[in-house]
CHARMM-style PDB file with segment names, atoms N, HN, CA, C and O in Angstrom:
ATOM      1  N   UNK     1       0.814  -1.182   0.000  1.00  0.00      PROA
ATOM      2  CA  UNK     1       0.000   0.000   0.000  1.00  0.00      PROA
ATOM      3  C   UNK     1       0.863   1.254   0.000  1.00  0.00      PROA
ATOM      4  O   UNK     1       2.042   1.245  -0.355  1.00  0.00      PROA
ATOM      5  N   UNK     2       0.214   2.319   0.414  1.00  0.00      PROA
ATOM      6  HN  UNK     2      -0.743   2.325   0.702  1.00  0.00      PROA
ATOM      7  CA  UNK     2       0.881   3.618   0.418  1.00  0.00      PROA
ATOM      8  C   UNK     2       1.985   3.687   1.466  1.00  0.00      PROA
ATOM      9  O   UNK     2       2.978   4.388   1.271  1.00  0.00      PROA
ATOM     10  N   UNK     3       1.826   2.967   2.578  1.00  0.00      PROA
ATOM     11  HN  UNK     3       1.020   2.397   2.736  1.00  0.00      PROA
ATOM     12  CA  UNK     3       2.861   2.946   3.605  1.00  0.00      PROA
ATOM     13  C   UNK     3       4.157   2.356   3.098  1.00  0.00      PROA
ATOM     14  O   UNK     3       5.239   2.783   3.503  1.00  0.00      PROA
ATOM     15  N   UNK     4       4.056   1.368   2.208  1.00  0.00      PROA
ATOM     16  HN  UNK     4       3.177   1.021   1.879  1.00  0.00      PROA
ATOM     17  CA  UNK     4       5.260   0.774   1.620  1.00  0.00      PROA
ATOM     18  C   UNK     4       6.031   1.782   0.781  1.00  0.00      PROA
ATOM     19  O   UNK     4       7.262   1.769   0.761  1.00  0.00      PROA
ATOM     20  N   UNK     5       5.308   2.651   0.093  1.00  0.00      PROA
ATOM     21  HN  UNK     5       4.309   2.662   0.110  1.00  0.00      PROA
ATOM     22  CA  UNK     5       5.958   3.677  -0.727  1.00  0.00      PROA
ATOM     23  C   UNK     5       6.773   4.603   0.165  1.00  0.00      PROA
ATOM     24  O   UNK     5       7.908   4.944  -0.168  1.00  0.00      PROA
ATOM     25  N   UNK     6       6.207   5.011   1.289  1.00  0.00      PROA
ATOM     26  HN  UNK     6       5.285   4.734   1.560  1.00  0.00      PROA
ATOM     27  CA  UNK     6       6.928   5.907   2.191  1.00  0.00      PROA
ATOM     28  C   UNK     6       8.142   5.222   2.796  1.00  0.00      PROA
ATOM     29  O   UNK     6       9.184   5.853   2.974  1.00  0.00      PROA
ATOM     30  N   UNK     7       8.022   3.950   3.112  1.00  0.00      PROA
ATOM     31  HN  UNK     7       7.176   3.437   2.968  1.00  0.00      PROA
ATOM     32  CA  UNK     7       9.161   3.203   3.642  1.00  0.00      PROA
ATOM     33  C   UNK     7      10.280   3.133   2.612  1.00  0.00      PROA
ATOM     34  O   UNK     7      11.455   3.283   2.946  1.00  0.00      PROA
ATOM     35  N   UNK     8       9.904   2.904   1.358  1.00  0.00      PROA
ATOM     36  HN  UNK     8       8.950   2.782   1.086  1.00  0.00      PROA
ATOM     37  CA  UNK     8      10.918   2.867   0.294  1.00  0.00      PROA
ATOM     38  C   UNK     8      11.578   4.221   0.112  1.00  0.00      PROA
ATOM     39  O   UNK     8      12.785   4.301  -0.120  1.00  0.00      PROA
ATOM     40  N   UNK     9      10.791   5.291   0.216  1.00  0.00      PROA
ATOM     41  HN  UNK     9       9.811   5.226   0.404  1.00  0.00      PROA
ATOM     42  CA  UNK     9      11.367   6.625   0.090  1.00  0.00      PROA
ATOM     43  C   UNK     9      12.366   6.900   1.216  1.00  0.00      PROA
ATOM     44  O   UNK     9      13.442   7.446   0.971  1.00  0.00      PROA
ATOM     45  N   UNK    10      12.015   6.529   2.437  1.00  0.00      PROA
ATOM     46  HN  UNK    10      11.141   6.086   2.636  1.00  0.00      PROA
ATOM     47  CA  UNK    10      12.936   6.721   3.559  1.00  0.00      PROA
ATOM     48  C   UNK    10      14.184   5.871   3.401  1.00  0.00      PROA
ATOM     49  O   UNK    10      15.287   6.323   3.708  1.00  0.00      PROA
ATOM     50  N   UNK    11      14.021   4.637   2.922  1.00  0.00      PROA
ATOM     51  HN  UNK    11      13.125   4.269   2.672  1.00  0.00      PROA
ATOM     52  CA  UNK    11      15.168   3.768   2.679  1.00  0.00      PROA
ATOM     53  C   UNK    11      16.084   4.377   1.627  1.00  0.00      PROA
ATOM     54  O   UNK    11      17.305   4.375   1.785  1.00  0.00      PROA
ATOM     55  N   UNK    12      15.496   4.899   0.550  1.00  0.00      PROA
ATOM     56  HN  UNK    12      14.504   4.900   0.422  1.00  0.00      PROA
ATOM     57  CA  UNK    12      16.262   5.545  -0.517  1.00  0.00      PROA
ATOM     58  C   UNK    12      17.010   6.759   0.018  1.00  0.00      PROA
ATOM     59  O   UNK    12      18.198   6.926  -0.260  1.00  0.00      PROA
ATOM     60  N   UNK    13      16.328   7.607   0.782  1.00  0.00      PROA
ATOM     61  HN  UNK    13      15.363   7.471   1.008  1.00  0.00      PROA
ATOM     62  CA  UNK    13      16.964   8.806   1.327  1.00  0.00      PROA
ATOM     63  C   UNK    13      18.101   8.439   2.276  1.00  0.00      PROA
ATOM     64  O   UNK    13      19.142   9.097   2.280  1.00  0.00      PROA
ATOM     65  N   UNK    14      17.910   7.398   3.079  1.00  0.00      PROA
ATOM     66  HN  UNK    14      17.065   6.864   3.076  1.00  0.00      PROA
ATOM     67  CA  UNK    14      18.981   6.940   3.959  1.00  0.00      PROA
ATOM     68  C   UNK    14      20.183   6.456   3.165  1.00  0.00      PROA
ATOM     69  O   UNK    14      21.328   6.735   3.519  1.00  0.00      PROA
ATOM     70  N   UNK    15      19.911   5.724   2.083  1.00  0.00      PROA
ATOM     71  HN  UNK    15      18.980   5.498   1.795  1.00  0.00      PROA
ATOM     72  CA  UNK    15      20.991   5.246   1.228  1.00  0.00      PROA
ATOM     73  C   UNK    15      21.742   6.378   0.559  1.00  0.00      PROA
ATOM     74  O   UNK    15      22.970   6.347   0.473  1.00  0.00      PROA
ATOM     75  N   UNK    16      21.012   7.379   0.085  1.00  0.00      PROA
ATOM     76  HN  UNK    16      20.015   7.405   0.156  1.00  0.00      PROA
ATOM     77  CA  UNK    16      21.647   8.541  -0.546  1.00  0.00      PROA
ATOM     78  C   UNK    16      22.529   9.269   0.468  1.00  0.00      PROA
ATOM     79  O   UNK    16      23.632   9.704   0.138  1.00  0.00      PROA
ATOM     80  N   UNK    17      22.039   9.399   1.701  1.00  0.00      PROA
ATOM     81  HN  UNK    17      21.143   9.045   1.969  1.00  0.00      PROA
ATOM     82  CA  UNK    17      22.832  10.055   2.731  1.00  0.00      PROA
ATOM     83  C   UNK    17      24.108   9.274   3.032  1.00  0.00      PROA
ATOM     84  O   UNK    17      25.180   9.866   3.154  1.00  0.00      PROA
ATOM     85  N   UNK    18      24.003   7.960   3.154  1.00  0.00      PROA
ATOM     86  HN  UNK    18      23.132   7.478   3.055  1.00  0.00      PROA
ATOM     87  CA  UNK    18      25.193   7.145   3.417  1.00  0.00      PROA
ATOM     88  C   UNK    18      26.196   7.208   2.272  1.00  0.00      PROA
ATOM     89  O   UNK    18      27.402   7.296   2.500  1.00  0.00      PROA
ATOM     90  N   UNK    19      25.699   7.162   1.054  1.00  0.00      PROA
ATOM     91  HN  UNK    19      24.719   7.090   0.869  1.00  0.00      PROA
ATOM     92  CA  UNK    19      26.594   7.270  -0.097  1.00  0.00      PROA
ATOM     93  C   UNK    19      27.262   8.650  -0.124  1.00  0.00      PROA
ATOM     94  O   UNK    19      28.434   8.770  -0.478  1.00  0.00      PROA
ATOM     95  N   UNK    20      26.513   9.683   0.251  1.00  0.00      PROA
ATOM     96  HN  UNK    20      25.561   9.585   0.539  1.00  0.00      PROA
ATOM     97  CA  UNK    20      27.082  11.023   0.315  1.00  0.00      PROA
ATOM     98  C   UNK    20      28.199  11.123   1.343  1.00  0.00      PROA
ATOM     99  O   UNK    20      29.229  11.745   1.086  1.00  0.00      PROA
ATOM    100  N   UNK    21      27.996  10.509   2.513  1.00  0.00      PROA
ATOM    101  HN  UNK    21      27.159  10.004   2.721  1.00  0.00      PROA
ATOM    102  CA  UNK    21      29.049  10.508   3.531  1.00  0.00      PROA
ATOM    103  C   UNK    21      30.291   9.778   3.030  1.00  0.00      PROA
ATOM    104  O   UNK    21      31.418  10.223   3.245  1.00  0.00      PROA
ATOM    105  N   UNK    22      30.068   8.656   2.363  1.00  0.00      PROA
ATOM    106  HN  UNK    22      29.152   8.294   2.188  1.00  0.00      PROA
ATOM    107  CA  UNK    22      31.191   7.885   1.819  1.00  0.00      PROA
ATOM    108  C   UNK    22      31.931   8.687   0.742  1.00  0.00      PROA
ATOM    109  O   UNK    22      33.161   8.707   0.706  1.00  0.00      PROA
ATOM    110  N   UNK    23      31.169   9.341  -0.128  1.00  0.00      PROA
ATOM    111  HN  UNK    23      30.170   9.324  -0.099  1.00  0.00      PROA
ATOM    112  CA  UNK    23      31.774  10.131  -1.199  1.00  0.00      PROA
ATOM    113  C   UNK    23      32.568  11.309  -0.638  1.00  0.00      PROA
ATOM    114  O   UNK    23      33.644  11.631  -1.143  1.00  0.00      PROA
ATOM    115  N   UNK    24      32.044  11.948   0.395  1.00  0.00      PROA
ATOM    116  HN  UNK    24      31.170  11.687   0.805  1.00  0.00      PROA
ATOM    117  CA  UNK    24      32.757  13.069   0.996  1.00  0.00      PROA
ATOM    118  C   UNK    24      34.086  12.609   1.592  1.00  0.00      PROA
ATOM    119  O   UNK    24      35.110  13.272   1.426  1.00  0.00      PROA
ATOM    120  N   UNK    25      34.063  11.486   2.276  1.00  0.00      PROA
ATOM    121  HN  UNK    25      33.231  10.948   2.411  1.00  0.00      PROA
ATOM    122  CA  UNK    25      35.286  10.929   2.852  1.00  0.00      PROA
ATOM    123  C   UNK    25      36.286  10.572   1.741  1.00  0.00      PROA
ATOM    124  O   UNK    25      37.484  10.831   1.860  1.00  0.00      PROA
ATOM    125  N   UNK    26      35.770   9.978   0.671  1.00  0.00      PROA
ATOM    126  HN  UNK    26      34.797   9.768   0.574  1.00  0.00      PROA
ATOM    127  CA  UNK    26      36.632   9.570  -0.441  1.00  0.00      PROA
ATOM    128  C   UNK    26      37.279  10.776  -1.122  1.00  0.00      PROA
ATOM    129  O   UNK    26      38.478  10.770  -1.398  1.00  0.00      PROA
ATOM    130  N   UNK    27      36.479  11.809  -1.392  1.00  0.00      PROA
ATOM    131  HN  UNK    27      35.504  11.814  -1.168  1.00  0.00      PROA
ATOM    132  CA  UNK    27      37.032  12.994  -2.049  1.00  0.00      PROA
ATOM    133  C   UNK    27      38.088  13.672  -1.180  1.00  0.00      PROA
ATOM    134  O   UNK    27      39.105  14.145  -1.688  1.00  0.00      PROA
ATOM    135  N   UNK    28      37.848  13.719   0.122  1.00  0.00      PROA
ATOM    136  HN  UNK    28      37.022  13.336   0.535  1.00  0.00      PROA
ATOM    137  CA  UNK    28      38.831  14.300   1.024  1.00  0.00      PROA
ATOM    138  C   UNK    28      40.139  13.523   0.965  1.00  0.00      PROA
ATOM    139  O   UNK    28      41.216  14.120   0.936  1.00  0.00      PROA
ATOM    140  N   UNK    29      40.053  12.186   0.948  1.00  0.00      PROA
ATOM    141  HN  UNK    29      39.179  11.701   0.972  1.00  0.00      PROA
ATOM    142  CA  UNK    29      41.255  11.355   0.895  1.00  0.00      PROA
ATOM    143  C   UNK    29      41.966  11.465  -0.447  1.00  0.00      PROA
ATOM    144  O   UNK    29      43.196  11.449  -0.499  1.00  0.00      PROA
ATOM    145  N   UNK    30      41.205  11.578  -1.532  1.00  0.00      PROA
ATOM    146  HN  UNK    30      40.206  11.591  -1.490  1.00  0.00      PROA
ATOM    147  CA  UNK    30      41.822  11.738  -2.848  1.00  0.00      PROA
ATOM    148  C   UNK    30      42.576  13.060  -2.905  1.00  0.00      PROA
ATOM    149  O   UNK    30      43.707  13.110  -3.390  1.00  0.00      PROA
ATOM    150  N   UNK    31      41.962  14.120  -2.417  1.00  0.00      PROA
ATOM    151  HN  UNK    31      41.044  14.079  -2.023  1.00  0.00      PROA
ATOM    152  CA  UNK    31      42.641  15.419  -2.415  1.00  0.00      PROA
ATOM    153  C   UNK    31      43.871  15.396  -1.524  1.00  0.00      PROA
ATOM    154  O   UNK    31      44.885  16.010  -1.854  1.00  0.00      PROA
ATOM    155  N   UNK    32      43.795  14.691  -0.395  1.00  0.00      PROA
ATOM    156  HN  UNK    32      42.972  14.192  -0.126  1.00  0.00      PROA
ATOM    157  CA  UNK    32      44.959  14.579   0.486  1.00  0.00      PROA
ATOM    158  C   UNK    32      46.084  13.822  -0.215  1.00  0.00      PROA
ATOM    159  O   UNK    32      47.253  14.185  -0.084  1.00  0.00      PROA
ATOM    160  N   UNK    33      45.737  12.784  -0.951  1.00  0.00      PROA
ATOM    161  HN  UNK    33      44.788  12.489  -1.058  1.00  0.00      PROA
ATOM    162  CA  UNK    33      46.738  12.022  -1.695  1.00  0.00      PROA
ATOM    163  C   UNK    33      47.427  12.907  -2.736  1.00  0.00      PROA
ATOM    164  O   UNK    33      48.620  12.759  -3.000  1.00  0.00      PROA
ATOM    165  N   UNK    34      46.662  13.821  -3.319  1.00  0.00      PROA
ATOM    166  HN  UNK    34      45.693  13.941  -3.105  1.00  0.00      PROA
ATOM    167  CA  UNK    34      47.216  14.731  -4.319  1.00  0.00      PROA
ATOM    168  C   UNK    34      47.931  15.928  -3.691  1.00  0.00      PROA
ATOM    169  O   UNK    34      48.438  16.798  -4.399  1.00  0.00      PROA
ATOM    170  N   UNK    35      47.965  15.965  -2.353  1.00  0.00      PROA
ATOM    171  HN  UNK    35      47.553  15.258  -1.778  1.00  0.00      PROA
ATOM    172  CA  UNK    35      48.674  17.036  -1.676  1.00  0.00      PROA
ATOM    173  C   UNK    35      47.834  18.267  -1.420  1.00  0.00      PROA
ATOM    174  O   UNK    35      48.374  19.312  -1.058  1.00  0.00      PROA
ATOM    175  N   UNK    36      46.535  18.174  -1.597  1.00  0.00      PROA
ATOM    176  HN  UNK    36      46.097  17.325  -1.891  1.00  0.00      PROA
ATOM    177  CA  UNK    36      45.635  19.317  -1.387  1.00  0.00      PROA
ATOM    178  C   UNK    36      44.878  19.101  -0.078  1.00  0.00      PROA
ATOM    179  O   UNK    36      43.825  18.463  -0.058  1.00  0.00      PROA
ATOM    180  N   UNK    37      45.421  19.636   1.010  1.00  0.00      PROA
ATOM    181  HN  UNK    37      46.276  20.154   0.994  1.00  0.00      PROA
ATOM    182  CA  UNK    37      44.809  19.392   2.311  1.00  0.00      PROA
ATOM    183  C   UNK    37      44.276  20.662   2.965  1.00  0.00      PROA
ATOM    184  O   UNK    37      43.907  20.629   4.139  1.00  0.00      PROA
ATOM    185  N   UNK    38      44.225  21.769   2.249  1.00  0.00      PROA
ATOM    186  HN  UNK    38      44.525  21.796   1.296  1.00  0.00      PROA
ATOM    187  CA  UNK    38      43.776  23.016   2.861  1.00  0.00      PROA
ATOM    188  C   UNK    38      42.268  22.987   3.101  1.00  0.00      PROA
ATOM    189  O   UNK    38      41.552  22.168   2.524  1.00  0.00      PROA
ATOM    190  N   UNK    39      41.801  23.885   3.955  1.00  0.00      PROA
ATOM    191  HN  UNK    39      42.383  24.550   4.423  1.00  0.00      PROA
ATOM    192  CA  UNK    39      40.366  23.979   4.258  1.00  0.00      PROA
ATOM    193  C   UNK    39      39.561  24.343   3.015  1.00  0.00      PROA
ATOM    194  O   UNK    39      38.401  23.948   2.895  1.00  0.00      PROA
ATOM    195  N   UNK    40      40.157  25.084   2.096  1.00  0.00      PROA
ATOM    196  HN  UNK    40      41.099  25.405   2.193  1.00  0.00      PROA
ATOM    197  CA  UNK    40      39.453  25.479   0.880  1.00  0.00      PROA
ATOM    198  C   UNK    40      39.030  24.245   0.080  1.00  0.00      PROA
ATOM    199  O   UNK    40      37.893  24.174  -0.386  1.00  0.00      PROA
ATOM    200  N   UNK    41      39.916  23.293  -0.080  1.00  0.00      PROA
ATOM    201  HN  UNK    41      40.840  23.351   0.298  1.00  0.00      PROA
ATOM    202  CA  UNK    41      39.586  22.091  -0.844  1.00  0.00      PROA
ATOM    203  C   UNK    41      38.586  21.222  -0.100  1.00  0.00      PROA
ATOM    204  O   UNK    41      37.772  20.537  -0.719  1.00  0.00      PROA
ATOM    205  N   UNK    42      38.643  21.248   1.232  1.00  0.00      PROA
ATOM    206  HN  UNK    42      39.304  21.804   1.735  1.00  0.00      PROA
ATOM    207  CA  UNK    42      37.661  20.493   2.022  1.00  0.00      PROA
ATOM    208  C   UNK    42      36.258  21.033   1.769  1.00  0.00      PROA
ATOM    209  O   UNK    42      35.317  20.262   1.581  1.00  0.00      PROA
ATOM    210  N   UNK    43      36.118  22.353   1.764  1.00  0.00      PROA
ATOM    211  HN  UNK    43      36.883  22.979   1.916  1.00  0.00      PROA
ATOM    212  CA  UNK    43      34.796  22.939   1.543  1.00  0.00      PROA
ATOM    213  C   UNK    43      34.330  22.755   0.105  1.00  0.00      PROA
ATOM    214  O   UNK    43      33.131  22.628  -0.142  1.00  0.00      PROA
ATOM    215  N   UNK    44      35.246  22.739  -0.834  1.00  0.00      PROA
ATOM    216  HN  UNK    44      36.220  22.842  -0.633  1.00  0.00      PROA
ATOM    217  CA  UNK    44      34.869  22.484  -2.226  1.00  0.00      PROA
ATOM    218  C   UNK    44      34.323  21.063  -2.375  1.00  0.00      PROA
ATOM    219  O   UNK    44      33.281  20.865  -3.000  1.00  0.00      PROA
ATOM    220  N   UNK    45      35.014  20.078  -1.809  1.00  0.00      PROA
ATOM    221  HN  UNK    45      35.860  20.239  -1.302  1.00  0.00      PROA
ATOM    222  CA  UNK    45      34.538  18.692  -1.916  1.00  0.00      PROA
ATOM    223  C   UNK    45      33.227  18.510  -1.162  1.00  0.00      PROA
ATOM    224  O   UNK    45      32.350  17.774  -1.616  1.00  0.00      PROA
ATOM    225  N   UNK    46      33.084  19.171  -0.016  1.00  0.00      PROA
ATOM    226  HN  UNK    46      33.796  19.769   0.352  1.00  0.00      PROA
ATOM    227  CA  UNK    46      31.833  19.079   0.736  1.00  0.00      PROA
ATOM    228  C   UNK    46      30.684  19.704  -0.049  1.00  0.00      PROA
ATOM    229  O   UNK    46      29.573  19.175  -0.049  1.00  0.00      PROA
ATOM    230  N   UNK    47      30.942  20.813  -0.709  1.00  0.00      PROA
ATOM    231  HN  UNK    47      31.845  21.243  -0.709  1.00  0.00      PROA
ATOM    232  CA  UNK    47      29.903  21.469  -1.510  1.00  0.00      PROA
ATOM    233  C   UNK    47      29.455  20.584  -2.664  1.00  0.00      PROA
ATOM    234  O   UNK    47      28.261  20.490  -2.948  1.00  0.00      PROA
ATOM    235  N   UNK    48      30.394  19.943  -3.320  1.00  0.00      PROA
ATOM    236  HN  UNK    48      31.364  20.020  -3.089  1.00  0.00      PROA
ATOM    237  CA  UNK    48      30.058  19.039  -4.425  1.00  0.00      PROA
ATOM    238  C   UNK    48      29.180  17.899  -3.925  1.00  0.00      PROA
ATOM    239  O   UNK    48      28.188  17.548  -4.563  1.00  0.00      PROA
ATOM    240  N   UNK    49      29.544  17.324  -2.786  1.00  0.00      PROA
ATOM    241  HN  UNK    49      30.350  17.610  -2.267  1.00  0.00      PROA
ATOM    242  CA  UNK    49      28.781  16.205  -2.237  1.00  0.00      PROA
ATOM    243  C   UNK    49      27.384  16.657  -1.817  1.00  0.00      PROA
ATOM    244  O   UNK    49      26.407  15.948  -2.058  1.00  0.00      PROA
ATOM    245  N   UNK    50      27.281  17.819  -1.197  1.00  0.00      PROA
ATOM    246  HN  UNK    50      28.074  18.395  -1.001  1.00  0.00      PROA
ATOM    247  CA  UNK    50      25.963  18.317  -0.780  1.00  0.00      PROA
ATOM    248  C   UNK    50      25.069  18.531  -1.997  1.00  0.00      PROA
ATOM    249  O   UNK    50      23.890  18.177  -1.965  1.00  0.00      PROA
ATOM    250  N   UNK    51      25.610  19.100  -3.059  1.00  0.00      PROA
ATOM    251  HN  UNK    51      26.567  19.387  -3.085  1.00  0.00      PROA
ATOM    252  CA  UNK    51      24.821  19.288  -4.281  1.00  0.00      PROA
ATOM    253  C   UNK    51      24.343  17.959  -4.859  1.00  0.00      PROA
ATOM    254  O   UNK    51      23.195  17.842  -5.287  1.00  0.00      PROA
ATOM    255  N   UNK    52      25.220  16.963  -4.870  1.00  0.00      PROA
ATOM    256  HN  UNK    52      26.152  17.058  -4.521  1.00  0.00      PROA
ATOM    257  CA  UNK    52      24.825  15.648  -5.384  1.00  0.00      PROA
ATOM    258  C   UNK    52      23.752  14.999  -4.522  1.00  0.00      PROA
ATOM    259  O   UNK    52      22.774  14.465  -5.044  1.00  0.00      PROA
ATOM    260  N   UNK    53      23.928  15.044  -3.207  1.00  0.00      PROA
ATOM    261  HN  UNK    53      24.722  15.478  -2.782  1.00  0.00      PROA
ATOM    262  CA  UNK    53      22.955  14.421  -2.305  1.00  0.00      PROA
ATOM    263  C   UNK    53      21.600  15.116  -2.422  1.00  0.00      PROA
ATOM    264  O   UNK    53      20.567  14.451  -2.500  1.00  0.00      PROA
ATOM    265  N   UNK    54      21.597  16.428  -2.435  1.00  0.00      PROA
ATOM    266  HN  UNK    54      22.436  16.969  -2.372  1.00  0.00      PROA
ATOM    267  CA  UNK    54      20.336  17.166  -2.568  1.00  0.00      PROA
ATOM    268  C   UNK    54      19.689  16.867  -3.919  1.00  0.00      PROA
ATOM    269  O   UNK    54      18.474  16.691  -4.001  1.00  0.00      PROA
ATOM    270  N   UNK    55      20.489  16.811  -4.963  1.00  0.00      PROA
ATOM    271  HN  UNK    55      21.476  16.954  -4.896  1.00  0.00      PROA
ATOM    272  CA  UNK    55      19.950  16.513  -6.289  1.00  0.00      PROA
ATOM    273  C   UNK    55      19.291  15.151  -6.370  1.00  0.00      PROA
ATOM    274  O   UNK    55      18.232  15.009  -6.982  1.00  0.00      PROA
ATOM    275  N   UNK    56      19.900  14.152  -5.763  1.00  0.00      PROA
ATOM    276  HN  UNK    56      20.760  14.268  -5.265  1.00  0.00      PROA
ATOM    277  CA  UNK    56      19.311  12.819  -5.791  1.00  0.00      PROA
ATOM    278  C   UNK    56      18.176  12.666  -4.776  1.00  0.00      PROA
ATOM    279  O   UNK    56      17.297  11.825  -4.967  1.00  0.00      PROA
ATOM    280  N   UNK    57      18.178  13.451  -3.716  1.00  0.00      PROA
ATOM    281  HN  UNK    57      18.892  14.134  -3.561  1.00  0.00      PROA
ATOM    282  CA  UNK    57      17.150  13.330  -2.686  1.00  0.00      PROA
ATOM    283  C   UNK    57      15.892  14.122  -3.015  1.00  0.00      PROA
ATOM    284  O   UNK    57      14.830  13.845  -2.458  1.00  0.00      PROA
ATOM    285  N   UNK    58      15.989  15.093  -3.902  1.00  0.00      PROA
ATOM    286  HN  UNK    58      16.852  15.318  -4.355  1.00  0.00      PROA
ATOM    287  CA  UNK    58      14.849  15.972  -4.152  1.00  0.00      PROA
ATOM    288  C   UNK    58      13.685  15.229  -4.817  1.00  0.00      PROA
ATOM    289  O   UNK    58      12.528  15.591  -4.603  1.00  0.00      PROA
ATOM    290  N   UNK    59      13.967  14.213  -5.608  1.00  0.00      PROA
ATOM    291  HN  UNK    59      14.907  13.919  -5.782  1.00  0.00      PROA
ATOM    292  CA  UNK    59      12.897  13.499  -6.325  1.00  0.00      PROA
ATOM    293  C   UNK    59      11.937  12.811  -5.359  1.00  0.00      PROA
ATOM    294  O   UNK    59      10.733  13.049  -5.458  1.00  0.00      PROA
ATOM    295  N   UNK    60      12.401  11.965  -4.425  1.00  0.00      PROA
ATOM    296  HN  UNK    60      13.379  11.771  -4.344  1.00  0.00      PROA
ATOM    297  CA  UNK    60      11.432  11.349  -3.517  1.00  0.00      PROA
ATOM    298  C   UNK    60      10.793  12.353  -2.551  1.00  0.00      PROA
ATOM    299  O   UNK    60       9.666  12.145  -2.102  1.00  0.00      PROA
ATOM    300  N   UNK    61      11.499  13.428  -2.231  1.00  0.00      PROA
ATOM    301  HN  UNK    61      12.415  13.596  -2.596  1.00  0.00      PROA
ATOM    302  CA  UNK    61      10.911  14.446  -1.351  1.00  0.00      PROA
ATOM    303  C   UNK    61       9.749  15.142  -2.055  1.00  0.00      PROA
ATOM    304  O   UNK    61       8.690  15.343  -1.460  1.00  0.00      PROA
ATOM    305  N   UNK    62       9.944  15.505  -3.308  1.00  0.00      PROA
ATOM    306  HN  UNK    62      10.804  15.342  -3.792  1.00  0.00      PROA
ATOM    307  CA  UNK    62       8.853  16.120  -4.070  1.00  0.00      PROA
ATOM    308  C   UNK    62       7.703  15.148  -4.287  1.00  0.00      PROA
ATOM    309  O   UNK    62       6.540  15.551  -4.254  1.00  0.00      PROA
ATOM    310  N   UNK    63       8.009  13.881  -4.507  1.00  0.00      PROA
ATOM    311  HN  UNK    63       8.953  13.554  -4.534  1.00  0.00      PROA
ATOM    312  CA  UNK    63       6.963  12.872  -4.667  1.00  0.00      PROA
ATOM    313  C   UNK    63       6.156  12.733  -3.378  1.00  0.00      PROA
ATOM    314  O   UNK    63       4.945  12.519  -3.433  1.00  0.00      PROA
ATOM    315  N   UNK    64       6.804  12.849  -2.229  1.00  0.00      PROA
ATOM    316  HN  UNK    64       7.788  13.022  -2.185  1.00  0.00      PROA
ATOM    317  CA  UNK    64       6.112  12.771  -0.948  1.00  0.00      PROA
ATOM    318  C   UNK    64       5.163  13.957  -0.778  1.00  0.00      PROA
ATOM    319  O   UNK    64       4.027  13.788  -0.334  1.00  0.00      PROA
ATOM    320  N   UNK    65       5.631  15.155  -1.132  1.00  0.00      PROA
ATOM    321  HN  UNK    65       6.553  15.292  -1.492  1.00  0.00      PROA
ATOM    322  CA  UNK    65       4.803  16.345  -0.970  1.00  0.00      PROA
ATOM    323  C   UNK    65       3.607  16.335  -1.908  1.00  0.00      PROA
ATOM    324  O   UNK    65       2.552  16.867  -1.563  1.00  0.00      PROA
ATOM    325  N   UNK    66       3.750  15.737  -3.090  1.00  0.00      PROA
ATOM    326  HN  UNK    66       4.607  15.305  -3.371  1.00  0.00      PROA
ATOM    327  CA  UNK    66       2.651  15.711  -4.050  1.00  0.00      PROA
ATOM    328  C   UNK    66       1.662  14.584  -3.788  1.00  0.00      PROA
ATOM    329  O   UNK    66       0.554  14.596  -4.325  1.00  0.00      PROA
ATOM    330  N   UNK    67       2.050  13.607  -2.968  1.00  0.00      PROA
ATOM    331  HN  UNK    67       2.950  13.597  -2.532  1.00  0.00      PROA
ATOM    332  CA  UNK    67       1.168  12.460  -2.701  1.00  0.00      PROA
ATOM    333  C   UNK    67       0.043  12.834  -1.766  1.00  0.00      PROA
ATOM    334  OT1 UNK    67      -0.791  11.990  -1.436  1.00  0.00      PROA
TER     335      UNK     67
END
């Protein structure tokens, strides 16, 4: 039923959040390997990850609001 749809949306959002955390950690480590460890590069990688997570999360959020 409809409750299953909401459970799937929450599961998807949780997965997107976990992947975002993993990606942020990975980008930080890649930049460190390349010798870029300043705070500026940290905020750049964090901004990229936030944009990706929000972009992938907006679809189920909008679907929830329209339901």
